[in-house]
mmCIF file of C-alpha atoms in Angstrom:
data_model
loop_
_atom_site.group_PDB
_atom_site.id
_atom_site.type_symbol
_atom_site.label_atom_id
_atom_site.label_comp_id
_atom_site.label_asym_id
_atom_site.label_seq_id
_atom_site.Cartn_x
_atom_site.Cartn_y
_atom_site.Cartn_z
ATOM 1 C CA UNK A 45 -35.590 30.717 -46.331
ATOM 2 C CA UNK A 46 -37.349 33.748 -48.150
ATOM 3 C CA UNK A 47 -40.477 31.799 -47.988
ATOM 4 C CA UNK A 48 -40.244 30.569 -44.511
ATOM 5 C CA UNK A 49 -39.495 34.174 -43.489
ATOM 6 C CA UNK A 50 -41.518 36.232 -45.926
ATOM 7 C CA UNK A 51 -44.894 35.737 -43.631
ATOM 8 C CA UNK A 52 -42.999 37.330 -40.710
ATOM 9 C CA UNK A 53 -40.545 39.947 -42.514
ATOM 10 C CA UNK A 54 -42.534 40.956 -45.833
ATOM 11 C CA UNK A 55 -46.296 40.144 -44.572
ATOM 12 C CA UNK A 56 -46.849 42.905 -47.374
ATOM 13 C CA UNK A 57 -45.911 40.953 -50.293
ATOM 14 C CA UNK A 58 -48.983 39.045 -49.629
ATOM 15 C CA UNK A 59 -51.414 41.573 -48.649
ATOM 16 C CA UNK A 60 -51.203 40.442 -45.318
ATOM 17 C CA UNK A 61 -49.711 43.266 -43.350
ATOM 18 C CA UNK A 62 -52.615 44.049 -41.619
ATOM 19 C CA UNK A 63 -53.119 40.076 -40.447
ATOM 20 C CA UNK A 64 -52.023 39.051 -37.030
ATOM 21 C CA UNK A 65 -49.214 36.439 -38.055
ATOM 22 C CA UNK A 66 -51.264 33.683 -37.179
ATOM 23 C CA UNK A 67 -53.844 34.454 -39.289
ATOM 24 C CA UNK A 68 -51.816 35.126 -42.456
ATOM 25 C CA UNK A 69 -52.758 32.740 -45.056
ATOM 26 C CA UNK A 70 -48.961 32.525 -46.045
ATOM 27 C CA UNK A 71 -48.264 31.090 -42.484
ATOM 28 C CA UNK A 72 -50.883 28.703 -42.878
ATOM 29 C CA UNK A 73 -49.591 27.723 -46.498
ATOM 30 C CA UNK A 74 -46.092 27.306 -44.950
ATOM 31 C CA UNK A 75 -47.372 25.120 -42.389
ATOM 32 C CA UNK A 76 -49.412 22.623 -44.454
ATOM 33 C CA UNK A 77 -46.523 22.084 -47.186
ATOM 34 C CA UNK A 78 -44.018 21.989 -44.276
ATOM 35 C CA UNK A 79 -46.025 19.147 -42.711
ATOM 36 C CA UNK A 80 -46.783 17.212 -45.768
ATOM 37 C CA UNK A 81 -42.956 17.512 -47.168
ATOM 38 C CA UNK A 82 -41.784 16.421 -43.944
ATOM 39 C CA UNK A 83 -44.240 13.317 -44.388
ATOM 40 C CA UNK A 84 -43.265 12.674 -47.878
ATOM 41 C CA UNK A 85 -39.684 12.961 -46.844
ATOM 42 C CA UNK A 86 -39.723 10.643 -43.330
ATOM 43 C CA UNK A 87 -42.138 8.082 -44.604
ATOM 44 C CA UNK A 88 -42.705 8.029 -48.544
ATOM 45 C CA UNK A 89 -38.956 7.937 -49.285
ATOM 46 C CA UNK A 90 -38.717 4.348 -47.880
ATOM 47 C CA UNK A 91 -41.273 3.181 -50.347
ATOM 48 C CA UNK A 92 -39.135 4.699 -53.293
ATOM 49 C CA UNK A 93 -35.901 3.026 -51.987
ATOM 50 C CA UNK A 94 -38.043 -0.157 -51.595
ATOM 51 C CA UNK A 95 -40.492 -0.374 -54.815
ATOM 52 C CA UNK A 96 -38.070 1.671 -56.948
ATOM 53 C CA UNK A 97 -35.021 0.922 -55.487
ATOM 54 C CA UNK A 98 -33.962 4.642 -55.218
ATOM 55 C CA UNK A 99 -30.598 5.625 -53.561
ATOM 56 C CA UNK A 100 -29.244 8.787 -52.148
ATOM 57 C CA UNK A 101 -25.536 8.927 -52.452
ATOM 58 C CA UNK A 102 -24.306 12.263 -51.531
ATOM 59 C CA UNK A 103 -22.256 13.071 -47.972
ATOM 60 C CA UNK A 104 -24.775 14.223 -45.532
ATOM 61 C CA UNK A 105 -26.331 13.945 -41.825
ATOM 62 C CA UNK A 106 -29.493 11.751 -42.114
ATOM 63 C CA UNK A 107 -32.761 11.448 -40.320
ATOM 64 C CA UNK A 108 -34.901 7.984 -40.484
ATOM 65 C CA UNK A 109 -32.009 7.179 -43.444
ATOM 66 C CA UNK A 110 -32.953 10.346 -45.646
ATOM 67 C CA UNK A 111 -30.073 13.019 -46.194
ATOM 68 C CA UNK A 112 -31.732 16.206 -44.035
ATOM 69 C CA UNK A 113 -31.124 18.877 -47.017
ATOM 70 C CA UNK A 114 -33.876 16.718 -48.962
ATOM 71 C CA UNK A 115 -36.377 17.716 -46.308
ATOM 72 C CA UNK A 116 -35.472 21.673 -46.804
ATOM 73 C CA UNK A 117 -35.625 21.378 -50.796
ATOM 74 C CA UNK A 118 -38.908 19.455 -50.745
ATOM 75 C CA UNK A 119 -40.619 22.291 -48.785
ATOM 76 C CA UNK A 120 -39.935 24.591 -51.625
ATOM 77 C CA UNK A 121 -40.504 22.306 -54.713
ATOM 78 C CA UNK A 122 -43.759 21.742 -53.047
ATOM 79 C CA UNK A 123 -44.605 25.193 -52.531
ATOM 80 C CA UNK A 124 -43.835 25.720 -56.197
ATOM 81 C CA UNK A 125 -45.926 22.797 -57.329
ATOM 82 C CA UNK A 126 -48.961 23.764 -55.088
ATOM 83 C CA UNK A 127 -49.019 27.091 -55.830
ATOM 84 C CA UNK A 128 -49.186 26.378 -59.610
ATOM 85 C CA UNK A 129 -52.094 23.813 -58.931
ATOM 86 C CA UNK A 130 -54.490 26.428 -57.027
ATOM 87 C CA UNK A 131 -53.892 28.326 -60.187
ATOM 88 C CA UNK A 132 -55.022 26.255 -62.622
ATOM 89 C CA UNK A 133 -57.690 24.780 -60.074
ATOM 90 C CA UNK A 134 -59.268 27.959 -59.668
ATOM 91 C CA UNK A 135 -59.198 28.932 -63.038
ATOM 92 C CA UNK A 136 -61.171 25.871 -63.668
ATOM 93 C CA UNK A 137 -63.551 26.622 -60.949
ATOM 94 C CA UNK A 138 -64.093 30.305 -61.931
ATOM 95 C CA UNK A 139 -64.854 29.727 -65.519
ATOM 96 C CA UNK A 140 -66.897 26.460 -65.902
ATOM 97 C CA UNK A 141 -70.159 25.991 -64.990
ATOM 98 C CA UNK A 142 -70.852 23.992 -61.556
ATOM 99 C CA UNK A 143 -71.738 20.157 -62.995
ATOM 100 C CA UNK A 144 -70.840 16.535 -63.776
ATOM 101 C CA UNK A 145 -68.972 17.914 -67.033
ATOM 102 C CA UNK A 146 -66.503 20.522 -64.576
ATOM 103 C CA UNK A 147 -66.314 17.681 -61.858
ATOM 104 C CA UNK A 148 -64.716 15.093 -64.592
ATOM 105 C CA UNK A 149 -62.616 17.999 -66.038
ATOM 106 C CA UNK A 150 -61.090 18.886 -62.772
ATOM 107 C CA UNK A 151 -60.436 14.962 -61.758
ATOM 108 C CA UNK A 152 -58.599 14.428 -65.204
ATOM 109 C CA UNK A 153 -56.990 17.694 -64.276
ATOM 110 C CA UNK A 154 -55.841 16.989 -61.151
ATOM 111 C CA UNK A 155 -54.476 13.467 -62.303
ATOM 112 C CA UNK A 156 -52.768 14.863 -65.118
ATOM 113 C CA UNK A 157 -50.945 17.811 -63.374
ATOM 114 C CA UNK A 158 -49.917 15.143 -60.838
ATOM 115 C CA UNK A 159 -48.172 12.589 -63.137
ATOM 116 C CA UNK A 160 -46.622 15.843 -65.657
ATOM 117 C CA UNK A 161 -45.514 17.366 -62.093
ATOM 118 C CA UNK A 162 -43.879 13.847 -61.288
ATOM 119 C CA UNK A 163 -42.603 12.914 -64.341
ATOM 120 C CA UNK A 164 -40.627 16.201 -64.522
ATOM 121 C CA UNK A 165 -39.220 16.391 -61.217
ATOM 122 C CA UNK A 166 -37.821 12.785 -62.362
ATOM 123 C CA UNK A 167 -36.835 14.228 -65.575
ATOM 124 C CA UNK A 168 -35.022 17.342 -64.583
ATOM 125 C CA UNK A 169 -32.914 15.643 -62.000
ATOM 126 C CA UNK A 170 -32.043 12.767 -63.893
ATOM 127 C CA UNK A 171 -28.355 14.764 -63.954
ATOM 128 C CA UNK A 172 -28.038 14.622 -60.396
ATOM 129 C CA UNK A 173 -25.136 12.335 -59.722
ATOM 130 C CA UNK A 174 -26.150 11.861 -56.329
ATOM 131 C CA UNK A 175 -29.996 10.357 -56.470
ATOM 132 C CA UNK A 176 -30.458 7.504 -58.755
ATOM 133 C CA UNK A 177 -32.574 4.417 -59.457
ATOM 134 C CA UNK A 178 -31.935 1.022 -60.525
ATOM 135 C CA UNK A 179 -33.952 0.975 -63.687
ATOM 136 C CA UNK A 180 -34.394 4.613 -64.722
ATOM 137 C CA UNK A 181 -36.798 3.996 -67.248
ATOM 138 C CA UNK A 182 -39.150 2.357 -64.690
ATOM 139 C CA UNK A 183 -38.750 5.411 -62.749
ATOM 140 C CA UNK A 184 -39.812 7.720 -65.268
ATOM 141 C CA UNK A 185 -42.810 5.599 -66.080
ATOM 142 C CA UNK A 186 -44.240 3.845 -62.883
ATOM 143 C CA UNK A 187 -42.220 5.940 -60.256
ATOM 144 C CA UNK A 188 -43.757 9.065 -61.938
ATOM 145 C CA UNK A 189 -47.226 7.281 -61.452
ATOM 146 C CA UNK A 190 -46.040 6.330 -58.116
ATOM 147 C CA UNK A 191 -45.116 10.212 -56.965
ATOM 148 C CA UNK A 192 -47.955 11.667 -58.762
ATOM 149 C CA UNK A 193 -50.045 9.667 -56.067
ATOM 150 C CA UNK A 194 -48.859 12.550 -53.652
ATOM 151 C CA UNK A 195 -49.976 15.140 -55.412
ATOM 152 C CA UNK A 196 -53.455 13.512 -56.543
ATOM 153 C CA UNK A 197 -54.313 13.781 -52.894
ATOM 154 C CA UNK A 198 -52.662 17.366 -52.320
ATOM 155 C CA UNK A 199 -53.568 19.697 -54.947
ATOM 156 C CA UNK A 200 -57.141 19.359 -54.102
ATOM 157 C CA UNK A 201 -56.905 19.277 -50.444
ATOM 158 C CA UNK A 202 -54.270 22.088 -50.236
ATOM 159 C CA UNK A 203 -56.582 24.269 -52.497
ATOM 160 C CA UNK A 204 -59.266 24.028 -49.576
ATOM 161 C CA UNK A 205 -57.039 26.192 -47.472
ATOM 162 C CA UNK A 206 -58.892 29.308 -46.881
ATOM 163 C CA UNK A 207 -60.245 29.023 -50.364
ATOM 164 C CA UNK A 208 -63.749 30.566 -48.884
ATOM 165 C CA UNK A 209 -62.663 32.703 -45.798
ATOM 166 C CA UNK A 210 -66.015 34.148 -45.676
ATOM 167 C CA UNK A 211 -67.591 30.479 -45.199
ATOM 168 C CA UNK A 212 -64.506 29.040 -43.097
ATOM 169 C CA UNK A 213 -61.195 30.502 -41.858
ATOM 170 C CA UNK A 214 -58.688 28.004 -41.289
ATOM 171 C CA UNK A 215 -56.810 28.359 -38.067
ATOM 172 C CA UNK A 216 -53.146 27.107 -38.022
ATOM 173 C CA UNK A 217 -54.459 23.879 -36.099
ATOM 174 C CA UNK A 218 -56.743 23.071 -39.118
ATOM 175 C CA UNK A 219 -53.951 23.368 -41.248
ATOM 176 C CA UNK A 220 -51.984 21.380 -39.369
ATOM 177 C CA UNK A 221 -54.959 18.180 -39.001
ATOM 178 C CA UNK A 222 -55.571 18.782 -42.816
ATOM 179 C CA UNK A 223 -51.661 18.092 -43.815
ATOM 180 C CA UNK A 224 -51.767 15.347 -41.462
ATOM 181 C CA UNK A 225 -54.710 13.732 -42.941
ATOM 182 C CA UNK A 226 -53.397 14.349 -46.872
ATOM 183 C CA UNK A 227 -50.114 12.710 -45.288
ATOM 184 C CA UNK A 228 -52.111 9.557 -44.001
ATOM 185 C CA UNK A 229 -54.111 9.178 -47.330
ATOM 186 C CA UNK A 230 -51.216 9.373 -49.257
ATOM 187 C CA UNK A 231 -49.295 6.852 -47.090
ATOM 188 C CA UNK A 232 -52.549 4.433 -47.647
ATOM 189 C CA UNK A 233 -52.216 4.984 -51.667
ATOM 190 C CA UNK A 234 -48.482 4.329 -51.585
ATOM 191 C CA UNK A 235 -48.571 1.180 -49.374
ATOM 192 C CA UNK A 236 -51.989 -0.118 -51.554
ATOM 193 C CA UNK A 237 -49.499 0.068 -54.983
ATOM 194 C CA UNK A 238 -46.528 -1.573 -52.537
ATOM 195 C CA UNK A 239 -48.486 -4.577 -51.713
ATOM 196 C CA UNK A 240 -50.126 -4.916 -55.259
ATOM 197 C CA UNK A 241 -46.539 -5.258 -56.472
ATOM 198 C CA UNK A 242 -45.519 -7.736 -53.901
ATOM 199 C CA UNK A 243 -42.669 -5.616 -52.634
ATOM 200 C CA UNK A 244 -41.259 -5.976 -48.943
ATOM 201 C CA UNK A 245 -41.045 -2.807 -46.916
ATOM 202 C CA UNK A 246 -37.564 -2.601 -44.943
ATOM 203 C CA UNK A 247 -36.743 0.399 -43.413
ATOM 204 C CA UNK A 248 -32.927 1.303 -43.263
ATOM 205 C CA UNK A 249 -31.347 4.138 -40.996
ATOM 206 C CA UNK A 250 -28.335 3.765 -42.842
ATOM 207 C CA UNK A 251 -28.052 4.427 -46.530
ATOM 208 C CA UNK A 252 -25.919 1.673 -48.277
ATOM 209 C CA UNK A 253 -23.141 4.840 -49.098
ATOM 210 C CA UNK A 254 -23.018 4.939 -45.536
ATOM 211 C CA UNK A 255 -21.730 1.471 -45.040
ATOM 212 C CA UNK A 256 -19.877 1.181 -48.432
ATOM 213 C CA UNK A 257 -17.908 4.387 -49.402
ATOM 214 C CA UNK A 258 -17.277 3.088 -53.116
ATOM 215 C CA UNK A 259 -21.083 3.980 -53.481
ATOM 216 C CA UNK A 260 -20.680 7.571 -52.657
ATOM 217 C CA UNK A 261 -21.431 9.919 -55.942
ATOM 218 C CA UNK A 262 -18.995 12.142 -57.357
ATOM 219 C CA UNK A 263 -17.298 14.348 -56.674
ATOM 220 C CA UNK A 264 -17.323 12.403 -53.534
ATOM 221 C CA UNK A 265 -15.903 8.854 -54.408
ATOM 222 C CA UNK A 266 -14.778 6.716 -51.863
ATOM 223 C CA UNK A 267 -15.845 9.390 -48.880
ATOM 224 C CA UNK A 268 -18.532 7.765 -46.210
ATOM 225 C CA UNK A 269 -21.572 9.512 -47.069
#
């Protein structure tokens, strides 16, 4: 809630009190991340269900087979990740001279940040009993690379948002279009990996624990999720 409300209630925090609400970077950034994180939950989660055999087992109302609280949690996770990636990329662009070597370094940095971000999230939530994988080692290794595809695309795309306002000032519509384009690019990459692995893609509207209460995680055991 604080991140979503800040642009409207405390715009001075980001130095935008004098800017109309629809022109504030914080509003456009929230919209961009909101769209991308929604796509990630609504669509990409099913790739984790199918490719990595991931599962959520906590009681919750669902949207397209994904617990609704995850849509909100992902938004704030992604805000944090993309703020850090912007800082790193801006530092790189401002510190190194333009050229092939800088381009190679930037690409390497994006791949590194993407994998580390994905791996650290997988590791830090490993203690959460209501989210798991059939093969946790596979989830940490291949799964982190798979998840990292999100950020290989989104980190450089998000950086574009109002980065050079003197050359181009993004509207809310522009932010939405670029977030949707980013979402489509990631979807293609995830599906290419799925096809390469030979995994079928099946969409389930009901998580297994909704059909079998014994699969619900602690402390909600034997309650239909």
